[in-house]
XYZ file of C-alpha atoms in Angstrom:
335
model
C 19.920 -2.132 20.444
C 17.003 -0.007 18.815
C 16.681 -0.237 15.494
C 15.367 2.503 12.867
C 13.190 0.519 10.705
C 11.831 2.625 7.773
C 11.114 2.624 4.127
C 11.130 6.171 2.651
C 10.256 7.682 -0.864
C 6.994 4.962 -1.384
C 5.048 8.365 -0.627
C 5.607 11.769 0.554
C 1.904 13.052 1.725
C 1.437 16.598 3.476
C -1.387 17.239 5.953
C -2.327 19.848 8.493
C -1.662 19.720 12.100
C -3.607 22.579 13.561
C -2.413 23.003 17.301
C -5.211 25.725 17.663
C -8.012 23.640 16.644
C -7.113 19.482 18.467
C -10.528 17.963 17.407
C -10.006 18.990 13.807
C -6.605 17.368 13.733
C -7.296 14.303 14.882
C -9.913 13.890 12.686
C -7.777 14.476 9.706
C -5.506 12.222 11.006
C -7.980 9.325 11.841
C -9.455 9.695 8.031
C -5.514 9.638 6.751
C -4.693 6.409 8.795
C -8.347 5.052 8.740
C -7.719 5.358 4.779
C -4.834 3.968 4.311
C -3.424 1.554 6.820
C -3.229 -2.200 6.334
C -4.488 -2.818 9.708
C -7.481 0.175 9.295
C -10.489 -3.009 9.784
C -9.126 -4.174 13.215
C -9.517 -0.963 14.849
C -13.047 0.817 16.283
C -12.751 4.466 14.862
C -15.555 5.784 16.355
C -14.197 4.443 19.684
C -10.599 5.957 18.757
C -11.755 9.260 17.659
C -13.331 10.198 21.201
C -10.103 8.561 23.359
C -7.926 11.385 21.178
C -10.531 14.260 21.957
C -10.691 13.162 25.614
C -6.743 12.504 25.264
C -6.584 16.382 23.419
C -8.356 17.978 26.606
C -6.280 16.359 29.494
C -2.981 16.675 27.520
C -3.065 20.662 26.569
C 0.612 21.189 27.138
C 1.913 18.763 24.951
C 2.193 18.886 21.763
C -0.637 17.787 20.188
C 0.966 16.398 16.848
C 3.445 13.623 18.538
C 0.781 13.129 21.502
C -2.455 11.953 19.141
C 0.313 10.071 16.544
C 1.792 8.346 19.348
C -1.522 7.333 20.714
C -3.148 6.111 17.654
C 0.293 4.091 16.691
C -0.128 2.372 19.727
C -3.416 1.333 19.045
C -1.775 0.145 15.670
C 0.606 -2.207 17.749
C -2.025 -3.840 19.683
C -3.927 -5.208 16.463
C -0.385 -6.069 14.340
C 1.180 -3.210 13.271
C 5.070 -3.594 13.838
C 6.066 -1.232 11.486
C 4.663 2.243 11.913
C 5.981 5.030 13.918
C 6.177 8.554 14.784
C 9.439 11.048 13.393
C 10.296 13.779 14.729
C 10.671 17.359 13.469
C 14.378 16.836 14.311
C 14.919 13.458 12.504
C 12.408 14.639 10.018
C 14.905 16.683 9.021
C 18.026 15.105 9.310
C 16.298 12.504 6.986
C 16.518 14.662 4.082
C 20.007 16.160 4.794
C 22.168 13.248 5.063
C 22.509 9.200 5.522
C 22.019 8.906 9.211
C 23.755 5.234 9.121
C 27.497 6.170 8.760
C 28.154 2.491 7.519
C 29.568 2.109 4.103
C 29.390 -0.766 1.555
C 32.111 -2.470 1.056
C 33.135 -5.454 -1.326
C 36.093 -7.747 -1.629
C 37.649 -10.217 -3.528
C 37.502 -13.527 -2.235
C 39.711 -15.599 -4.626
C 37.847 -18.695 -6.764
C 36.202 -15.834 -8.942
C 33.866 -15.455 -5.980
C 33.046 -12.034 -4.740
C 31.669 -10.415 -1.804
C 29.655 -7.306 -1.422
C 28.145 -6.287 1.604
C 25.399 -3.083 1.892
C 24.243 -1.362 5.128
C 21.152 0.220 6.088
C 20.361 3.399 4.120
C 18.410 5.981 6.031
C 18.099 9.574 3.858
C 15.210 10.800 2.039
C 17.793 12.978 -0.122
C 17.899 12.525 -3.938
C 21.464 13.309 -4.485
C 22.521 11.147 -1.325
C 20.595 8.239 -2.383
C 22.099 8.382 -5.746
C 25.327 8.069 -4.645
C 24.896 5.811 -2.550
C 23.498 3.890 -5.102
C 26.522 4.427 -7.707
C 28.893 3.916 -5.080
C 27.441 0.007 -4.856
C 27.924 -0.321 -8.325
C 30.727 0.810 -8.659
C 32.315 -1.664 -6.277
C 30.393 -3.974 -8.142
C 32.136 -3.156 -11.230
C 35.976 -3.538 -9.040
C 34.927 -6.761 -8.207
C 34.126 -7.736 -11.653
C 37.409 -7.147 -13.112
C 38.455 -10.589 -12.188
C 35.149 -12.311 -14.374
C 33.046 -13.437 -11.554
C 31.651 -16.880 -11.142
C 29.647 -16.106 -8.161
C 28.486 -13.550 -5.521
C 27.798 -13.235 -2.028
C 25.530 -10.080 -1.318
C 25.334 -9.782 2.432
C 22.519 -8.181 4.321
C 22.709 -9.453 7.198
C 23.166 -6.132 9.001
C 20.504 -4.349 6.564
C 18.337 -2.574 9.500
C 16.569 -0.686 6.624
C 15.508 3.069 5.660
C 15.374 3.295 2.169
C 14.839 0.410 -0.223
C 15.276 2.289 -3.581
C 19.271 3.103 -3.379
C 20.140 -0.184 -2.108
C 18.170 -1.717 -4.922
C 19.141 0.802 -7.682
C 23.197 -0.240 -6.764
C 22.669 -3.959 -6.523
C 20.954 -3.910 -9.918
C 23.418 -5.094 -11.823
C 23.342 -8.192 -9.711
C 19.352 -8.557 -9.298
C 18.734 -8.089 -12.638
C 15.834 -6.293 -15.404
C 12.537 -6.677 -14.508
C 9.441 -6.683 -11.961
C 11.270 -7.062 -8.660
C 8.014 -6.954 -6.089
C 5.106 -5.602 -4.946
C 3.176 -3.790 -2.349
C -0.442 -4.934 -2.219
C -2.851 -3.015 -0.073
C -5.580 -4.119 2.074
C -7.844 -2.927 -0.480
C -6.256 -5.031 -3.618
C -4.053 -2.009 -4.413
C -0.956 -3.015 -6.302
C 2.265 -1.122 -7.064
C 5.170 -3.078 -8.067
C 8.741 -1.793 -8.272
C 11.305 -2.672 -11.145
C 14.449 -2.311 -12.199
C 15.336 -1.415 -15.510
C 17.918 0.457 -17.684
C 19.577 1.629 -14.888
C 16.418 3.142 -13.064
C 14.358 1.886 -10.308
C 10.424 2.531 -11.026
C 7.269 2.087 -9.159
C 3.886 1.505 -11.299
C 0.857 1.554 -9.336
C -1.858 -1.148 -10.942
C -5.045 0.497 -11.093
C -8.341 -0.939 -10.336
C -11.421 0.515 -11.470
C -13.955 2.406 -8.894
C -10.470 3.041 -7.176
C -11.751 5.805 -4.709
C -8.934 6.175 -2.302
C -7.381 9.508 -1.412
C -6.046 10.872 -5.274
C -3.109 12.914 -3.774
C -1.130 10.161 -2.419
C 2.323 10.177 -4.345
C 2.711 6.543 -4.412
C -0.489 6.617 -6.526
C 0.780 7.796 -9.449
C 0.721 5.636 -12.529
C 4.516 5.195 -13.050
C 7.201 7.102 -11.427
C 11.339 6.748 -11.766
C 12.744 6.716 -8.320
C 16.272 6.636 -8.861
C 18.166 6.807 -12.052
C 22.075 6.041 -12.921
C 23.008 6.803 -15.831
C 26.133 5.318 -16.219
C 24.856 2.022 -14.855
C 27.132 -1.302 -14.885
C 26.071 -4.688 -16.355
C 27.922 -7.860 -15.069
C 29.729 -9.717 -17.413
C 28.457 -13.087 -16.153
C 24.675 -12.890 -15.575
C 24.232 -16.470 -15.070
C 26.427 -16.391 -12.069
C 25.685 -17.666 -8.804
C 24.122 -15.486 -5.783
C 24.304 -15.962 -2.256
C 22.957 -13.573 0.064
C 23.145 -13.446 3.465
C 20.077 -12.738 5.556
C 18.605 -12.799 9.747
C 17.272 -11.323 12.170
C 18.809 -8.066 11.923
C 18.116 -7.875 7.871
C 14.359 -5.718 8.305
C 12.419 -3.424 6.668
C 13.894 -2.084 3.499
C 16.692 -5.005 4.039
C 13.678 -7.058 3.536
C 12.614 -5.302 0.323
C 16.129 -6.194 -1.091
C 15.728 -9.541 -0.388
C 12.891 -9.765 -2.058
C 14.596 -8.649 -5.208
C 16.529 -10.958 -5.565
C 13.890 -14.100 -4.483
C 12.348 -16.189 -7.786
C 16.279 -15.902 -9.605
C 17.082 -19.078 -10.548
C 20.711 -18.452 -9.939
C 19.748 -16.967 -6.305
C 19.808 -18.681 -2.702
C 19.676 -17.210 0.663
C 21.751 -18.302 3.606
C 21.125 -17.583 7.228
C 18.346 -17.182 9.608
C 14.710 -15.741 9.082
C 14.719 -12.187 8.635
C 13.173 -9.420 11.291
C 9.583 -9.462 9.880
C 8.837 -5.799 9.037
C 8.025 -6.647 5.787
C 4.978 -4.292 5.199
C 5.033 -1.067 2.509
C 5.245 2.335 4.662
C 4.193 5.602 3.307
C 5.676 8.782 4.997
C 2.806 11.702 5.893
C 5.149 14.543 6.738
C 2.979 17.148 9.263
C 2.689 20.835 9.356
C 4.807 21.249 12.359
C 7.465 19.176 10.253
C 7.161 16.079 12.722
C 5.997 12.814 10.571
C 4.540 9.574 10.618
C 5.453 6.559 8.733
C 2.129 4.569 8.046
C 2.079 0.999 7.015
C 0.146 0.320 4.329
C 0.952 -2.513 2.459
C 2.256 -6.215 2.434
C 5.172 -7.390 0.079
C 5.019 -9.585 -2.614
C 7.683 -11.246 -4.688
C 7.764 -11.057 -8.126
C 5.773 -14.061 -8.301
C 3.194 -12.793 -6.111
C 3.773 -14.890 -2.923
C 3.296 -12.460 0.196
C 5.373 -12.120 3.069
C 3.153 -11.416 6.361
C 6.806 -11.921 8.498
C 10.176 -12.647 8.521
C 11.892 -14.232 5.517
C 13.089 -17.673 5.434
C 16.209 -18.480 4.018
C 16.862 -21.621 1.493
C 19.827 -22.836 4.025
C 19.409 -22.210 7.559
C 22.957 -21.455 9.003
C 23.411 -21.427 12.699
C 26.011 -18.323 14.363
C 25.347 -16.751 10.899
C 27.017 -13.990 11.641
C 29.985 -15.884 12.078
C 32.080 -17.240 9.106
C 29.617 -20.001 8.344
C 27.552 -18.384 6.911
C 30.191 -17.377 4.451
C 31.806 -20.788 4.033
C 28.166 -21.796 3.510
C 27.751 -19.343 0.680
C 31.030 -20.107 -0.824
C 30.478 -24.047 -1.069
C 27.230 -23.871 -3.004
C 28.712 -21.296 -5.278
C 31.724 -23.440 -6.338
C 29.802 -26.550 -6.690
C 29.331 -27.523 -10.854
């Protein structure tokens, strides 16, 4: 099954795509990628930018947007790159009109004063979507609650990814205040994310002599991404978390995991995760096609990267079966 693997809202960057004039996109577009991707040393530009031309001249009836993106990703695989890819106008749009995973979250009560809260993919770029997607975690959160909870099972082990921010924003009550992670470019760049208050927020850690390209969103000194106002604080901080992670939990999955990892009251369960662990920022094109870039590598919120998949604390084999749960559930009732 193909998966949609995508972190939106880390940057929203606008660039030309002139069909009339080929050589003068692709040069924009090699100086955009050449900038900014995490993989920009292992490939020979000056090589690249005369395969597009040539590409540009034999190619005439295709669209030149999705025919030099698609070429230059591929070049992108071949050194690393397992993250970025090409959108198109189509999806582009459907990204910022609605969730395109139907799934829902859903939570129950699993006796012991254990919970169990589980949270899809999210794939919109939409503000008011992502918000309530976000509310609607906590709110379930807040159900579950009711009944004093001892310990928690958060499982995302069906978290393909798309957006990090809501899915982080609604488990906050369980993750906690704080520096969650970071994204740490190829340059030394650092932006960590945070929850706090209610509010996700990104801070980008300047350096000095930074000279990268000033308009790119995910630049900006400090920025709220998602903020609930009537946000929900557990009654029991201290209590245990188990989440549930494998290969399926990717991209933005990932990113939640990562949230949670350096709790002291936090262990994961499973299987190593998918590996698309690096930062992605979105360049949306004139023709309203778009290409998601990767640009960074994750950090926890003790600074200890993650080039690949996640690695659980307990390995659990079938854990998508009920051991995994029964897993979770005996560590959390131990004294």
């Amino acid at each position: 099954m193909k998966k949609i693997l995508f972190l939106i809202g880390l940057a929203i960057v606008f660039f030309s795509c002139q069909k009339s004039n080929n050589k003068a996109f692709n040069k924009e577009l090699i100086q955009i990628v050449k900038e900014n991707s995490l993989y920009s040393d292992s490939i020979n530009w000056t090589s690249l930018e005369h395969e597009l031309d040539s590409l540009s001249k034999e190619k005439q009836n295709i669209n030149q947007c999705s025919t030099s993106v698609d070429y230059l990703i591929n070049k992108l695989r071949a050194v690393g790159d397992n993250h970025s890819f090409y959108l198109s106008k189509e999806k582009t749009k459907l990204v910022f009109k609605k969730n395109l995973n139907t799934e829902q979250p859903e939570a129950k009560y699993l006796g012991n004063k254990i919970a169990y809260i589980k949270v899809p993919g999210f794939i919109s770029g939409n503000d008011s979507i992502c918000k309530k997607f976000a509310i609607k975690i906590q709110q379930l959160i807040k159900l579950m609650d009711s009944n004093i909870i001892n310990g928690w099972i958060v499982d995302l082990r069906g978290n393909t990814g798309g957006n990090m921010y809501p899915m982080i924003a609604g488990l906050g009550p369980l993750i906690g205040e704080g520096i969650l992670g970071y994204f740490i470019d190829r340059k030394g760049g650092t932006e960590y994310w945070s929850y706090i208050n209610g509010s996700v927020i990104c801070k980008y850690l300047e350096k000095d002599n930074d000279k990268r390209i000033e308009n790119i969103a995910h630049h900006n000194k400090n920025k709220t991404i998602i903020h609930i106002i009537d946000y929900y604080k557990v009654k029991n901080s201290n209590a245990r978390i188990a989440v549930l992670i494998g290969n399926q939990t990717s991209s933005s999955g990932e990113m939640t995991t990562i949230s949670f990892i350096g709790k002291n009251n936090v262990k994961l369960f499973g299987q190593t995760t998918g590996g698309y662990t690096t930062g992605n920022v979105s360049f949306i094109l004139s023709d309203s096609s778009g290409i998601a870039l990767a640009a960074s590598i994750s950090a926890d919120r003790n600074m200890k990267k993650y080039n690949g998949g996640i690695i659980p604390d307990v390995i659990v084999d079938n854990y998508y079966s009920e051991n995994c749960v029964n897993a979770a559930i005996k560590w959390l009732k131990k004294k």
